[in-house]
């Protein structure tokens, strides 16, 4: 029989250790390969979905820019109309304002003159209702006389 020496046992142990190590590395590499395949598939799917989304986003940005240009044109038109209305208002006020004030003052003067002539006419007696048993507070009695003048 052949006896096994210490060197041979050490060689067998090293061979078994290397076999186990290579097996673990092979399993790790196989799992890594599966992970890389799944990652590659995921990236391809994301790319397939992202390209149409980016195209839609680009179209939305272009549409928004078109709308902003339209709003800008409308705002400038409104500003022009506002300045024209302001100029028209100033023109009307300067053209008709002075004469209208004079006509209003003349009308007021005529009304006052006519009212002054009516005061020269005898005053009509005022009609008062008397309620028996009630007194009018002094503050209400002293407010105004029948012609509208203060006491």
GROMACS .gro file of C-alpha atoms in nm:
model
  151
    1UNK     CA    1   0.000   0.000   0.000
    2UNK     CA    2   0.101   0.332  -0.057
    3UNK     CA    3   0.113   0.576   0.227
    4UNK     CA    4   0.021   0.930   0.165
    5UNK     CA    5   0.283   1.181   0.254
    6UNK     CA    6   0.222   1.523   0.401
    7UNK     CA    7   0.307   1.693   0.072
    8UNK     CA    8   0.049   1.492  -0.113
    9UNK     CA    9  -0.220   1.578   0.147
   10UNK     CA   10  -0.128   1.944   0.118
   11UNK     CA   11  -0.151   1.924  -0.261
   12UNK     CA   12  -0.495   1.758  -0.242
   13UNK     CA   13  -0.616   2.027   0.004
   14UNK     CA   14  -0.490   2.305  -0.223
   15UNK     CA   15  -0.659   2.142  -0.525
   16UNK     CA   16  -0.991   2.110  -0.337
   17UNK     CA   17  -0.962   2.471  -0.215
   18UNK     CA   18  -0.899   2.592  -0.570
   19UNK     CA   19  -1.193   2.385  -0.699
   20UNK     CA   20  -1.426   2.540  -0.437
   21UNK     CA   21  -1.292   2.889  -0.511
   22UNK     CA   22  -1.337   2.844  -0.885
   23UNK     CA   23  -1.694   2.716  -0.827
   24UNK     CA   24  -1.783   3.022  -0.616
   25UNK     CA   25  -1.631   3.252  -0.878
   26UNK     CA   26  -1.823   3.073  -1.156
   27UNK     CA   27  -2.153   3.115  -0.966
   28UNK     CA   28  -2.076   3.484  -0.896
   29UNK     CA   29  -1.989   3.545  -1.262
   30UNK     CA   30  -2.308   3.369  -1.377
   31UNK     CA   31  -2.519   3.591  -1.146
   32UNK     CA   32  -2.330   3.898  -1.261
   33UNK     CA   33  -2.402   3.804  -1.623
   34UNK     CA   34  -2.777   3.771  -1.543
   35UNK     CA   35  -2.772   4.109  -1.370
   36UNK     CA   36  -2.601   4.269  -1.669
   37UNK     CA   37  -2.856   4.116  -1.909
   38UNK     CA   38  -3.146   4.249  -1.695
   39UNK     CA   39  -2.981   4.590  -1.675
   40UNK     CA   40  -2.927   4.599  -2.051
   41UNK     CA   41  -3.293   4.507  -2.110
   42UNK     CA   42  -3.409   4.772  -1.860
   43UNK     CA   43  -3.195   5.041  -2.026
   44UNK     CA   44  -3.330   4.944  -2.369
   45UNK     CA   45  -3.691   4.964  -2.241
   46UNK     CA   46  -3.630   5.301  -2.078
   47UNK     CA   47  -3.472   5.429  -2.398
   48UNK     CA   48  -3.770   5.306  -2.601
   49UNK     CA   49  -4.009   5.492  -2.369
   50UNK     CA   50  -3.795   5.803  -2.320
   51UNK     CA   51  -3.755   5.887  -2.688
   52UNK     CA   52  -4.131   5.943  -2.749
   53UNK     CA   53  -4.160   6.131  -2.418
   54UNK     CA   54  -3.877   6.361  -2.517
   55UNK     CA   55  -4.040   6.419  -2.855
   56UNK     CA   56  -4.371   6.505  -2.683
   57UNK     CA   57  -4.193   6.737  -2.439
   58UNK     CA   58  -4.018   6.911  -2.727
   59UNK     CA   59  -4.351   6.958  -2.907
   60UNK     CA   60  -4.506   7.096  -2.587
   61UNK     CA   61  -4.221   7.345  -2.545
   62UNK     CA   62  -4.259   7.459  -2.907
   63UNK     CA   63  -4.635   7.500  -2.859
   64UNK     CA   64  -4.580   7.697  -2.537
   65UNK     CA   65  -4.333   7.924  -2.715
   66UNK     CA   66  -4.589   7.987  -2.991
   67UNK     CA   67  -4.855   8.073  -2.730
   68UNK     CA   68  -4.613   8.305  -2.548
   69UNK     CA   69  -4.540   8.483  -2.876
   70UNK     CA   70  -4.914   8.527  -2.934
   71UNK     CA   71  -4.971   8.658  -2.581
   72UNK     CA   72  -4.680   8.899  -2.626
   73UNK     CA   73  -4.837   9.031  -2.948
   74UNK     CA   74  -5.174   9.069  -2.774
   75UNK     CA   75  -5.013   9.249  -2.479
   76UNK     CA   76  -4.838   9.495  -2.709
   77UNK     CA   77  -5.169   9.557  -2.892
   78UNK     CA   78  -5.345   9.618  -2.560
   79UNK     CA   79  -5.071   9.859  -2.457
   80UNK     CA   80  -5.113  10.049  -2.783
   81UNK     CA   81  -5.492  10.064  -2.739
   82UNK     CA   82  -5.447  10.185  -2.381
   83UNK     CA   83  -5.213  10.463  -2.486
   84UNK     CA   84  -5.453  10.564  -2.767
   85UNK     CA   85  -5.746  10.570  -2.522
   86UNK     CA   86  -5.543  10.781  -2.280
   87UNK     CA   87  -5.455  11.027  -2.555
   88UNK     CA   88  -5.820  11.040  -2.665
   89UNK     CA   89  -5.934  11.099  -2.307
   90UNK     CA   90  -5.684  11.381  -2.266
   91UNK     CA   91  -5.795  11.537  -2.595
   92UNK     CA   92  -6.165  11.516  -2.506
   93UNK     CA   93  -6.102  11.656  -2.158
   94UNK     CA   94  -5.903  11.949  -2.291
   95UNK     CA   95  -6.146  12.017  -2.577
   96UNK     CA   96  -6.480  11.985  -2.399
   97UNK     CA   97  -6.382  12.012  -2.031
   98UNK     CA   98  -6.349  12.389  -2.011
   99UNK     CA   99  -6.670  12.472  -2.199
  100UNK     CA  100  -6.869  12.210  -2.008
  101UNK     CA  101  -6.753  12.353  -1.676
  102UNK     CA  102  -6.860  12.698  -1.792
  103UNK     CA  103  -7.203  12.570  -1.903
  104UNK     CA  104  -7.250  12.389  -1.571
  105UNK     CA  105  -7.153  12.702  -1.377
  106UNK     CA  106  -7.394  12.910  -1.585
  107UNK     CA  107  -7.676  12.660  -1.522
  108UNK     CA  108  -7.602  12.663  -1.151
  109UNK     CA  109  -7.611  13.043  -1.148
  110UNK     CA  110  -7.944  13.049  -1.334
  111UNK     CA  111  -8.095  12.800  -1.086
  112UNK     CA  112  -7.976  13.006  -0.791
  113UNK     CA  113  -8.117  13.322  -0.945
  114UNK     CA  114  -8.455  13.159  -1.004
  115UNK     CA  115  -8.453  13.015  -0.651
  116UNK     CA  116  -8.375  13.363  -0.511
  117UNK     CA  117  -8.684  13.509  -0.684
  118UNK     CA  118  -8.905  13.235  -0.543
  119UNK     CA  119  -8.789  13.319  -0.187
  120UNK     CA  120  -8.925  13.671  -0.233
  121UNK     CA  121  -9.273  13.522  -0.283
  122UNK     CA  122  -9.481  13.460   0.032
  123UNK     CA  123  -9.396  13.129   0.193
  124UNK     CA  124  -9.661  12.861   0.205
  125UNK     CA  125  -9.761  12.755   0.552
  126UNK     CA  126  -9.605  12.423   0.642
  127UNK     CA  127  -9.826  12.129   0.719
  128UNK     CA  128  -9.758  11.954   1.043
  129UNK     CA  129  -9.916  11.650   1.191
  130UNK     CA  130  -9.989  11.669   1.559
  131UNK     CA  131 -10.012  11.350   1.755
  132UNK     CA  132 -10.192  11.399   2.082
  133UNK     CA  133 -10.006  11.274   2.384
  134UNK     CA  134  -9.661  11.270   2.227
  135UNK     CA  135  -9.388  11.525   2.256
  136UNK     CA  136  -9.120  11.592   2.004
  137UNK     CA  137  -8.766  11.590   2.148
  138UNK     CA  138  -8.602  11.931   2.176
  139UNK     CA  139  -8.322  11.826   1.944
  140UNK     CA  140  -8.573  11.765   1.662
  141UNK     CA  141  -8.767  12.084   1.733
  142UNK     CA  142  -8.462  12.306   1.700
  143UNK     CA  143  -8.315  12.154   1.382
  144UNK     CA  144  -8.463  12.368   1.101
  145UNK     CA  145  -8.737  12.614   1.041
  146UNK     CA  146  -8.983  12.563   0.747
  147UNK     CA  147  -8.766  12.761   0.497
  148UNK     CA  148  -8.455  12.544   0.554
  149UNK     CA  149  -8.259  12.803   0.756
  150UNK     CA  150  -8.101  12.732   1.094
  151UNK     CA  151  -8.238  12.899   1.405
   0.00000   0.00000   0.00000
